[in-house]
């Protein structure tokens, strides 16, 4: 079949996925499942590093996430979808890697200090949180992955993984490849209010929004604030609706831009065109989601099959690791 190699990536189960997740990560994964052996993990242990005081939503969020992945087009016939905490071998490898991971490598990880500052309301001065990137290294190394598709913020964690793999191979003999980083091709979208799209601003759009929700969100979008009357010339560069047209309506962008600059289209009509385009591309996701919600056993079945296949490879790797470390 000539696949190009092994890929692993993961997402923390944080609830329904946003359009940003679709355009920033999932669309890339969906392409890769054709060309690589892909492992995609819902990393619930990673969620626990920050949610340990109140883990009540994690289990439900795992299912939501798998439903969103499948709705968007991940195909369990083509890739392996599993829940991290069901493949215990990740924990064993994490423990063994912790023996050789210098504290300073973990302490200097930029995400470590950053997150502690950003999530001030949580006490993240824990052993588990310091080990977050090392657990991620275990996720990757246990499948001897050749590459990891991630966003730019995660690049230091993949770099750390390469260093850990190198150190392991140096100490105990060649077991692990040094995984490459594949940076996600990100199409940036603003939030509906024109600010950065972020759950904490409440300005996001669910990737599996219903046609009704999409219309409502588009209606709320901020346009060029200088434009008062329908035939005022507008400036699409400052308009949120236009930013969305660029992504959801590439063939129409030039025309919209001209009509807007010449004051030949009203914002209401421009929004209507956008909503139609967004509904056309997102409605299949919404419908697939509705279908999947009807059959929760199917999600369990996928996770179960994924666990079995992931475990095969993870066990094989752990055999090599124990051998190399003389356990
Ligand atoms: N830390 C990643 C994030 O926050 C999630 C993650 C955990 C991951 N393990 C991984 C990503 C392994 C890629 C590979 O997004
Ligand atoms: Fe934005 Fe369209 Fe209105 Fe121009 S016409 S300001 S692009 S919504």
mmCIF file of C-alpha atoms and ligand atoms in Angstrom:
data_model
loop_
_atom_site.group_PDB
_atom_site.id
_atom_site.type_symbol
_atom_site.label_atom_id
_atom_site.label_comp_id
_atom_site.label_asym_id
_atom_site.label_seq_id
_atom_site.Cartn_x
_atom_site.Cartn_y
_atom_site.Cartn_z
ATOM 1 C CA UNK A 1 0.000 0.000 0.000
ATOM 2 C CA UNK A 2 3.017 2.241 0.327
ATOM 3 C CA UNK A 3 2.008 4.408 3.260
ATOM 4 C CA UNK A 4 4.476 7.133 4.133
ATOM 5 C CA UNK A 5 4.973 6.258 7.805
ATOM 6 C CA UNK A 6 3.364 6.432 11.216
ATOM 7 C CA UNK A 7 1.608 9.549 12.484
ATOM 8 C CA UNK A 8 0.294 10.186 15.955
ATOM 9 C CA UNK A 9 -1.625 13.162 17.193
ATOM 10 C CA UNK A 10 -3.995 13.921 20.031
ATOM 11 C CA UNK A 11 -6.458 16.423 21.420
ATOM 12 C CA UNK A 12 -7.521 17.060 24.963
ATOM 13 C CA UNK A 13 -11.239 16.407 25.456
ATOM 14 C CA UNK A 14 -12.448 19.940 26.052
ATOM 15 C CA UNK A 15 -16.021 19.651 24.755
ATOM 16 C CA UNK A 16 -17.536 20.437 21.369
ATOM 17 C CA UNK A 17 -14.971 21.368 18.745
ATOM 18 C CA UNK A 18 -14.931 24.812 17.180
ATOM 19 C CA UNK A 19 -14.505 25.844 13.566
ATOM 20 C CA UNK A 20 -10.936 26.751 14.475
ATOM 21 C CA UNK A 21 -10.230 23.119 15.431
ATOM 22 C CA UNK A 22 -11.640 21.944 12.126
ATOM 23 C CA UNK A 23 -9.645 24.357 9.998
ATOM 24 C CA UNK A 24 -6.547 24.244 12.197
ATOM 25 C CA UNK A 25 -6.141 20.541 12.873
ATOM 26 C CA UNK A 26 -8.884 18.145 11.838
ATOM 27 C CA UNK A 27 -8.841 19.029 8.142
ATOM 28 C CA UNK A 28 -5.144 18.169 8.138
ATOM 29 C CA UNK A 29 -5.728 14.871 9.931
ATOM 30 C CA UNK A 30 -8.458 13.935 7.479
ATOM 31 C CA UNK A 31 -6.056 14.356 4.582
ATOM 32 C CA UNK A 32 -3.319 12.403 6.332
ATOM 33 C CA UNK A 33 -5.420 9.331 6.999
ATOM 34 C CA UNK A 34 -5.089 8.518 3.280
ATOM 35 C CA UNK A 35 -1.285 8.536 3.226
ATOM 36 C CA UNK A 36 -0.060 7.495 6.672
ATOM 37 C CA UNK A 37 -0.746 4.921 9.370
ATOM 38 C CA UNK A 38 -2.538 7.282 11.693
ATOM 39 C CA UNK A 39 -3.155 7.060 15.424
ATOM 40 C CA UNK A 40 -5.482 9.731 16.799
ATOM 41 C CA UNK A 41 -5.908 9.822 20.543
ATOM 42 C CA UNK A 42 -8.310 11.594 22.849
ATOM 43 C CA UNK A 43 -5.859 12.385 25.614
ATOM 44 C CA UNK A 44 -7.954 12.277 28.779
ATOM 45 C CA UNK A 45 -4.941 11.918 31.087
ATOM 46 C CA UNK A 46 -3.642 15.188 29.707
ATOM 47 C CA UNK A 47 -6.998 16.774 30.501
ATOM 48 C CA UNK A 48 -6.632 15.508 34.048
ATOM 49 C CA UNK A 49 -3.350 17.393 34.540
ATOM 50 C CA UNK A 50 -5.349 20.637 34.662
ATOM 51 C CA UNK A 51 -8.856 19.362 35.581
ATOM 52 C CA UNK A 52 -7.894 17.049 38.424
ATOM 53 C CA UNK A 53 -9.977 18.956 40.956
ATOM 54 C CA UNK A 54 -13.127 18.542 38.925
ATOM 55 C CA UNK A 55 -12.844 15.725 36.391
ATOM 56 C CA UNK A 56 -16.605 15.275 36.100
ATOM 57 C CA UNK A 57 -16.945 16.279 32.434
ATOM 58 C CA UNK A 58 -13.966 14.440 31.009
ATOM 59 C CA UNK A 59 -15.708 11.177 30.190
ATOM 60 C CA UNK A 60 -18.599 12.826 28.377
ATOM 61 C CA UNK A 61 -16.200 15.145 26.584
ATOM 62 C CA UNK A 62 -14.256 12.176 25.223
ATOM 63 C CA UNK A 63 -17.393 10.918 23.492
ATOM 64 C CA UNK A 64 -18.309 14.374 22.204
ATOM 65 C CA UNK A 65 -14.879 14.653 20.721
ATOM 66 C CA UNK A 66 -14.990 11.316 18.971
ATOM 67 C CA UNK A 67 -18.416 12.212 17.572
ATOM 68 C CA UNK A 68 -17.004 15.476 16.231
ATOM 69 C CA UNK A 69 -13.978 13.741 14.713
ATOM 70 C CA UNK A 70 -16.162 11.237 12.899
ATOM 71 C CA UNK A 71 -18.647 13.904 11.824
ATOM 72 C CA UNK A 72 -15.839 15.882 10.225
ATOM 73 C CA UNK A 73 -14.620 12.872 8.267
ATOM 74 C CA UNK A 74 -12.121 10.822 10.234
ATOM 75 C CA UNK A 75 -12.790 7.290 9.093
ATOM 76 C CA UNK A 76 -12.219 4.424 11.548
ATOM 77 C CA UNK A 77 -11.514 2.179 8.552
ATOM 78 C CA UNK A 78 -8.548 4.362 7.679
ATOM 79 C CA UNK A 79 -7.174 5.505 11.042
ATOM 80 C CA UNK A 80 -7.009 4.343 14.629
ATOM 81 C CA UNK A 81 -9.104 6.327 17.075
ATOM 82 C CA UNK A 82 -8.641 5.596 20.762
ATOM 83 C CA UNK A 83 -8.807 6.929 24.281
ATOM 84 C CA UNK A 84 -5.416 7.450 25.892
ATOM 85 C CA UNK A 85 -6.349 6.126 29.344
ATOM 86 C CA UNK A 86 -7.447 2.811 27.823
ATOM 87 C CA UNK A 87 -3.958 2.032 26.570
ATOM 88 C CA UNK A 88 -2.130 1.674 29.859
ATOM 89 C CA UNK A 89 1.202 1.153 28.113
ATOM 90 C CA UNK A 90 1.412 4.940 27.701
ATOM 91 C CA UNK A 91 1.650 5.191 31.480
ATOM 92 C CA UNK A 92 4.387 2.588 31.730
ATOM 93 C CA UNK A 93 6.463 4.292 29.057
ATOM 94 C CA UNK A 94 5.864 7.652 30.734
ATOM 95 C CA UNK A 95 7.198 6.238 33.987
ATOM 96 C CA UNK A 96 10.280 4.757 32.349
ATOM 97 C CA UNK A 97 10.986 7.946 30.418
ATOM 98 C CA UNK A 98 10.694 9.895 33.662
ATOM 99 C CA UNK A 99 13.834 8.088 34.848
ATOM 100 C CA UNK A 100 15.902 9.640 32.084
ATOM 101 C CA UNK A 101 14.179 13.010 31.611
ATOM 102 C CA UNK A 102 16.284 15.800 33.147
ATOM 103 C CA UNK A 103 14.151 18.075 35.304
ATOM 104 C CA UNK A 104 15.655 21.119 33.615
ATOM 105 C CA UNK A 105 14.294 20.025 30.211
ATOM 106 C CA UNK A 106 10.774 19.986 31.624
ATOM 107 C CA UNK A 107 11.130 23.168 33.648
ATOM 108 C CA UNK A 108 12.331 25.179 30.678
ATOM 109 C CA UNK A 109 9.446 24.120 28.437
ATOM 110 C CA UNK A 110 7.800 27.426 27.432
ATOM 111 C CA UNK A 111 4.298 25.981 27.789
ATOM 112 C CA UNK A 112 4.960 25.087 31.422
ATOM 113 C CA UNK A 113 5.484 28.584 32.835
ATOM 114 C CA UNK A 114 2.998 30.036 30.403
ATOM 115 C CA UNK A 115 0.120 27.814 31.439
ATOM 116 C CA UNK A 116 0.825 28.238 35.135
ATOM 117 C CA UNK A 117 0.522 32.006 34.628
ATOM 118 C CA UNK A 118 -2.530 31.764 32.402
ATOM 119 C CA UNK A 119 -4.500 29.329 34.535
ATOM 120 C CA UNK A 120 -3.920 31.205 37.778
ATOM 121 C CA UNK A 121 -7.126 29.908 39.323
ATOM 122 C CA UNK A 122 -5.700 26.376 39.239
ATOM 123 C CA UNK A 123 -2.878 24.988 41.305
ATOM 124 C CA UNK A 124 -0.602 23.533 38.661
ATOM 125 C CA UNK A 125 2.444 23.149 40.867
ATOM 126 C CA UNK A 126 2.040 19.392 40.556
ATOM 127 C CA UNK A 127 4.269 16.548 39.493
ATOM 128 C CA UNK A 128 1.722 15.534 36.839
ATOM 129 C CA UNK A 129 1.602 18.947 35.249
ATOM 130 C CA UNK A 130 5.370 19.246 35.061
ATOM 131 C CA UNK A 131 5.309 15.880 33.314
ATOM 132 C CA UNK A 132 2.666 16.946 30.770
ATOM 133 C CA UNK A 133 5.093 17.153 27.837
ATOM 134 C CA UNK A 134 6.793 13.921 28.827
ATOM 135 C CA UNK A 135 3.460 12.103 28.813
ATOM 136 C CA UNK A 136 3.020 13.545 25.338
ATOM 137 C CA UNK A 137 6.439 12.128 24.388
ATOM 138 C CA UNK A 138 5.259 8.726 25.615
ATOM 139 C CA UNK A 139 2.079 9.047 23.488
ATOM 140 C CA UNK A 140 4.208 9.623 20.420
ATOM 141 C CA UNK A 141 7.083 7.250 21.093
ATOM 142 C CA UNK A 142 4.960 4.264 22.030
ATOM 143 C CA UNK A 143 3.812 4.012 18.387
ATOM 144 C CA UNK A 144 7.337 4.817 17.186
ATOM 145 C CA UNK A 145 5.723 7.620 15.231
ATOM 146 C CA UNK A 146 7.707 9.199 12.414
ATOM 147 C CA UNK A 147 5.844 12.479 12.522
ATOM 148 C CA UNK A 148 3.361 14.462 14.564
ATOM 149 C CA UNK A 149 0.940 17.006 13.097
ATOM 150 C CA UNK A 150 0.432 19.826 15.605
ATOM 151 C CA UNK A 151 -0.099 23.545 15.927
ATOM 152 C CA UNK A 152 2.859 25.829 16.442
ATOM 153 C CA UNK A 153 2.278 26.057 20.204
ATOM 154 C CA UNK A 154 3.051 22.343 20.489
ATOM 155 C CA UNK A 155 6.343 22.417 18.571
ATOM 156 C CA UNK A 156 8.467 22.601 21.773
ATOM 157 C CA UNK A 157 6.854 19.367 22.971
ATOM 158 C CA UNK A 158 7.818 17.547 19.801
ATOM 159 C CA UNK A 159 11.332 18.954 20.078
ATOM 160 C CA UNK A 160 11.480 17.613 23.633
ATOM 161 C CA UNK A 161 10.288 14.241 22.332
ATOM 162 C CA UNK A 162 13.138 14.137 19.835
ATOM 163 C CA UNK A 163 15.619 14.898 22.616
ATOM 164 C CA UNK A 164 14.165 12.201 24.849
ATOM 165 C CA UNK A 165 14.209 9.664 22.009
ATOM 166 C CA UNK A 166 17.840 10.523 21.277
ATOM 167 C CA UNK A 167 18.761 10.185 24.942
ATOM 168 C CA UNK A 168 16.996 6.842 25.224
ATOM 169 C CA UNK A 169 18.673 5.477 22.089
ATOM 170 C CA UNK A 170 22.043 6.712 23.320
ATOM 171 C CA UNK A 171 21.667 5.060 26.729
ATOM 172 C CA UNK A 172 20.012 1.769 25.785
ATOM 173 C CA UNK A 173 20.366 1.266 22.039
ATOM 174 C CA UNK A 174 18.281 2.255 19.033
ATOM 175 C CA UNK A 175 14.558 1.761 19.696
ATOM 176 C CA UNK A 176 12.890 5.028 18.733
ATOM 177 C CA UNK A 177 12.802 7.170 15.603
ATOM 178 C CA UNK A 178 13.096 10.927 16.169
ATOM 179 C CA UNK A 179 9.643 12.181 15.215
ATOM 180 C CA UNK A 180 9.317 15.102 12.814
ATOM 181 C CA UNK A 181 6.971 17.999 13.452
ATOM 182 C CA UNK A 182 4.391 18.602 10.745
ATOM 183 C CA UNK A 183 3.029 22.071 11.378
ATOM 184 C CA UNK A 184 -0.679 22.296 10.728
ATOM 185 C CA UNK A 185 -1.648 24.495 7.824
ATOM 186 C CA UNK A 186 -3.852 26.903 9.696
ATOM 187 C CA UNK A 187 -6.543 29.015 8.186
ATOM 188 C CA UNK A 188 -7.078 31.700 10.789
ATOM 189 C CA UNK A 189 -10.590 32.814 11.578
ATOM 190 C CA UNK A 190 -11.570 35.685 13.831
ATOM 191 C CA UNK A 191 -14.370 35.287 16.382
ATOM 192 C CA UNK A 192 -17.827 36.554 15.444
ATOM 193 C CA UNK A 193 -17.103 39.793 17.344
ATOM 194 C CA UNK A 194 -13.896 40.400 15.384
ATOM 195 C CA UNK A 195 -11.615 39.551 18.313
ATOM 196 C CA UNK A 196 -9.433 36.436 18.400
ATOM 197 C CA UNK A 197 -11.663 33.350 18.313
ATOM 198 C CA UNK A 198 -11.613 31.918 21.809
ATOM 199 C CA UNK A 199 -13.993 29.979 23.994
ATOM 200 C CA UNK A 200 -13.333 32.363 26.862
ATOM 201 C CA UNK A 201 -14.709 35.279 24.781
ATOM 202 C CA UNK A 202 -17.820 33.283 23.853
ATOM 203 C CA UNK A 203 -17.321 34.307 20.209
ATOM 204 C CA UNK A 204 -16.792 30.883 18.661
ATOM 205 C CA UNK A 205 -18.833 28.767 16.274
ATOM 206 C CA UNK A 206 -19.188 25.037 16.787
ATOM 207 C CA UNK A 207 -17.907 23.134 13.779
ATOM 208 C CA UNK A 208 -21.064 21.023 13.906
ATOM 209 C CA UNK A 209 -23.424 23.994 14.290
ATOM 210 C CA UNK A 210 -26.909 23.554 12.831
ATOM 211 C CA UNK A 211 -27.950 25.674 9.826
ATOM 212 C CA UNK A 212 -30.071 27.714 12.235
ATOM 213 C CA UNK A 213 -27.128 28.357 14.560
ATOM 214 C CA UNK A 214 -24.939 29.324 11.617
ATOM 215 C CA UNK A 215 -27.465 31.910 10.435
ATOM 216 C CA UNK A 216 -27.673 33.326 13.927
ATOM 217 C CA UNK A 217 -23.885 33.550 14.328
ATOM 218 C CA UNK A 218 -23.471 35.202 10.929
ATOM 219 C CA UNK A 219 -26.193 37.671 11.817
ATOM 220 C CA UNK A 220 -24.177 38.667 14.906
ATOM 221 C CA UNK A 221 -20.920 39.167 13.012
ATOM 222 C CA UNK A 222 -19.274 42.574 13.128
ATOM 223 C CA UNK A 223 -18.963 44.306 9.740
ATOM 224 C CA UNK A 224 -17.091 47.477 8.747
ATOM 225 C CA UNK A 225 -18.249 49.851 11.513
ATOM 226 C CA UNK A 226 -17.744 52.908 9.242
ATOM 227 C CA UNK A 227 -20.434 51.684 6.937
ATOM 228 C CA UNK A 228 -23.809 53.099 7.839
ATOM 229 C CA UNK A 229 -25.844 53.112 4.662
ATOM 230 C CA UNK A 230 -26.091 50.287 2.204
ATOM 231 C CA UNK A 231 -24.367 52.267 -0.563
ATOM 232 C CA UNK A 232 -21.504 53.619 1.575
ATOM 233 C CA UNK A 233 -18.214 52.259 0.244
ATOM 234 C CA UNK A 234 -16.948 49.599 2.687
ATOM 235 C CA UNK A 235 -13.565 48.276 3.716
ATOM 236 C CA UNK A 236 -13.627 44.473 3.650
ATOM 237 C CA UNK A 237 -10.194 44.243 5.316
ATOM 238 C CA UNK A 238 -11.683 45.223 8.682
ATOM 239 C CA UNK A 239 -14.826 43.111 8.301
ATOM 240 C CA UNK A 240 -15.335 39.772 10.045
ATOM 241 C CA UNK A 241 -17.861 38.632 7.455
ATOM 242 C CA UNK A 242 -15.255 39.137 4.759
ATOM 243 C CA UNK A 243 -12.659 37.108 6.691
ATOM 244 C CA UNK A 244 -15.152 34.238 6.665
ATOM 245 C CA UNK A 245 -15.888 34.693 2.957
ATOM 246 C CA UNK A 246 -12.181 34.176 2.288
ATOM 247 C CA UNK A 247 -12.375 30.746 3.828
ATOM 248 C CA UNK A 248 -15.859 29.545 2.989
ATOM 249 C CA UNK A 249 -16.395 31.266 -0.340
ATOM 250 C CA UNK A 250 -13.048 31.507 -2.156
ATOM 251 C CA UNK A 251 -14.539 31.762 -5.668
ATOM 252 C CA UNK A 252 -16.791 34.643 -4.612
ATOM 253 C CA UNK A 253 -14.237 36.690 -2.677
ATOM 254 C CA UNK A 254 -13.083 38.993 -5.467
ATOM 255 C CA UNK A 255 -16.586 39.946 -6.428
ATOM 256 C CA UNK A 256 -17.658 40.585 -2.830
ATOM 257 C CA UNK A 257 -14.603 42.732 -2.305
ATOM 258 C CA UNK A 258 -15.438 44.924 -5.314
ATOM 259 C CA UNK A 259 -19.119 45.168 -4.531
ATOM 260 C CA UNK A 260 -18.293 46.148 -0.958
ATOM 261 C CA UNK A 261 -15.675 48.757 -1.899
ATOM 262 C CA UNK A 262 -18.064 50.313 -4.413
ATOM 263 C CA UNK A 263 -21.002 50.274 -2.042
ATOM 264 C CA UNK A 264 -22.905 47.957 -4.346
ATOM 265 C CA UNK A 265 -23.887 45.292 -1.846
ATOM 266 C CA UNK A 266 -25.526 45.667 1.547
ATOM 267 C CA UNK A 267 -24.115 43.914 4.590
ATOM 268 C CA UNK A 268 -27.368 42.039 5.109
ATOM 269 C CA UNK A 269 -27.158 40.517 1.652
ATOM 270 C CA UNK A 270 -23.429 39.868 2.041
ATOM 271 C CA UNK A 271 -24.146 37.969 5.256
ATOM 272 C CA UNK A 272 -26.870 35.986 3.564
ATOM 273 C CA UNK A 273 -24.400 34.865 0.883
ATOM 274 C CA UNK A 274 -21.903 33.872 3.554
ATOM 275 C CA UNK A 275 -24.440 31.942 5.624
ATOM 276 C CA UNK A 276 -25.494 30.001 2.509
ATOM 277 C CA UNK A 277 -21.880 29.055 1.761
ATOM 278 C CA UNK A 278 -21.144 28.065 5.348
ATOM 279 C CA UNK A 279 -24.261 25.959 5.569
ATOM 280 C CA UNK A 280 -23.363 24.243 2.326
ATOM 281 C CA UNK A 281 -19.967 23.167 3.622
ATOM 282 C CA UNK A 282 -20.926 22.485 7.252
ATOM 283 C CA UNK A 283 -24.340 20.890 6.949
ATOM 284 C CA UNK A 284 -22.900 17.428 6.186
ATOM 285 C CA UNK A 285 -20.962 17.616 9.471
ATOM 286 C CA UNK A 286 -24.086 18.622 11.350
ATOM 287 C CA UNK A 287 -26.078 15.807 9.788
ATOM 288 C CA UNK A 288 -23.432 13.191 10.434
ATOM 289 C CA UNK A 289 -23.356 14.330 14.043
ATOM 290 C CA UNK A 290 -27.131 13.923 14.387
ATOM 291 C CA UNK A 291 -26.821 10.401 13.005
ATOM 292 C CA UNK A 292 -24.029 9.487 15.414
ATOM 293 C CA UNK A 293 -25.881 10.882 18.416
ATOM 294 C CA UNK A 294 -28.507 8.227 17.752
ATOM 295 C CA UNK A 295 -26.047 5.383 18.195
ATOM 296 C CA UNK A 296 -23.835 5.781 21.242
ATOM 297 C CA UNK A 297 -22.906 2.072 21.113
ATOM 298 C CA UNK A 298 -21.202 2.722 17.793
ATOM 299 C CA UNK A 299 -18.852 5.246 19.422
ATOM 300 C CA UNK A 300 -18.014 2.710 22.140
ATOM 301 C CA UNK A 301 -17.338 0.130 19.478
ATOM 302 C CA UNK A 302 -14.939 2.423 17.621
ATOM 303 C CA UNK A 303 -13.054 3.277 20.783
ATOM 304 C CA UNK A 304 -12.893 -0.363 21.680
ATOM 305 C CA UNK A 305 -11.535 -1.427 18.297
ATOM 306 C CA UNK A 306 -9.093 1.476 18.409
ATOM 307 C CA UNK A 307 -7.842 0.404 21.807
ATOM 308 C CA UNK A 308 -7.203 -3.149 20.610
ATOM 309 C CA UNK A 309 -5.220 -2.054 17.551
ATOM 310 C CA UNK A 310 -3.297 0.643 19.431
ATOM 311 C CA UNK A 311 -2.438 -1.815 22.169
ATOM 312 C CA UNK A 312 -0.905 -4.262 19.713
ATOM 313 C CA UNK A 313 1.663 -1.746 18.618
ATOM 314 C CA UNK A 314 2.121 -0.288 22.117
ATOM 315 C CA UNK A 315 2.798 -3.728 23.566
ATOM 316 C CA UNK A 316 5.306 -4.506 20.867
ATOM 317 C CA UNK A 317 7.164 -1.281 21.641
ATOM 318 C CA UNK A 318 7.089 -1.919 25.386
ATOM 319 C CA UNK A 319 8.636 -5.347 24.766
ATOM 320 C CA UNK A 320 11.565 -3.648 23.033
ATOM 321 C CA UNK A 321 11.813 -0.995 25.758
ATOM 322 C CA UNK A 322 11.899 -3.473 28.638
ATOM 323 C CA UNK A 323 14.471 -5.509 26.781
ATOM 324 C CA UNK A 324 16.636 -2.448 26.118
ATOM 325 C CA UNK A 325 16.386 -1.290 29.743
ATOM 326 C CA UNK A 326 17.101 -4.791 31.017
ATOM 327 C CA UNK A 327 13.844 -5.104 32.919
HETATM 328 N N1 LIG B 1 -0.628 18.652 24.186
HETATM 329 C C1 LIG B 1 -1.476 18.537 23.037
HETATM 330 C C2 LIG B 1 -2.395 19.757 22.999
HETATM 331 O O1 LIG B 1 -2.618 20.399 23.956
HETATM 332 C C3 LIG B 1 -2.318 17.279 23.052
HETATM 333 C C4 LIG B 1 -1.476 16.041 22.927
HETATM 334 C C5 LIG B 1 -1.262 15.100 23.890
HETATM 335 C C6 LIG B 1 -0.775 15.621 21.776
HETATM 336 N N2 LIG B 1 -0.481 14.110 23.405
HETATM 337 C C7 LIG B 1 -0.163 14.390 22.126
HETATM 338 C C8 LIG B 1 -0.593 16.158 20.507
HETATM 339 C C9 LIG B 1 0.669 13.708 21.234
HETATM 340 C C10 LIG B 1 0.225 15.493 19.608
HETATM 341 C C11 LIG B 1 0.852 14.264 19.984
HETATM 342 O O2 LIG B 1 -2.926 20.050 21.976
HETATM 343 FE FE1 LIG B 2 -18.392 43.260 5.305
HETATM 344 FE FE2 LIG B 2 -19.808 42.381 3.282
HETATM 345 FE FE3 LIG B 2 -20.623 44.513 4.675
HETATM 346 FE FE4 LIG B 2 -18.499 44.687 3.101
HETATM 347 S S1 LIG B 2 -20.595 44.274 2.458
HETATM 348 S S2 LIG B 2 -18.636 45.474 5.180
HETATM 349 S S3 LIG B 2 -17.610 42.653 3.306
HETATM 350 S S4 LIG B 2 -20.470 42.451 5.394
#
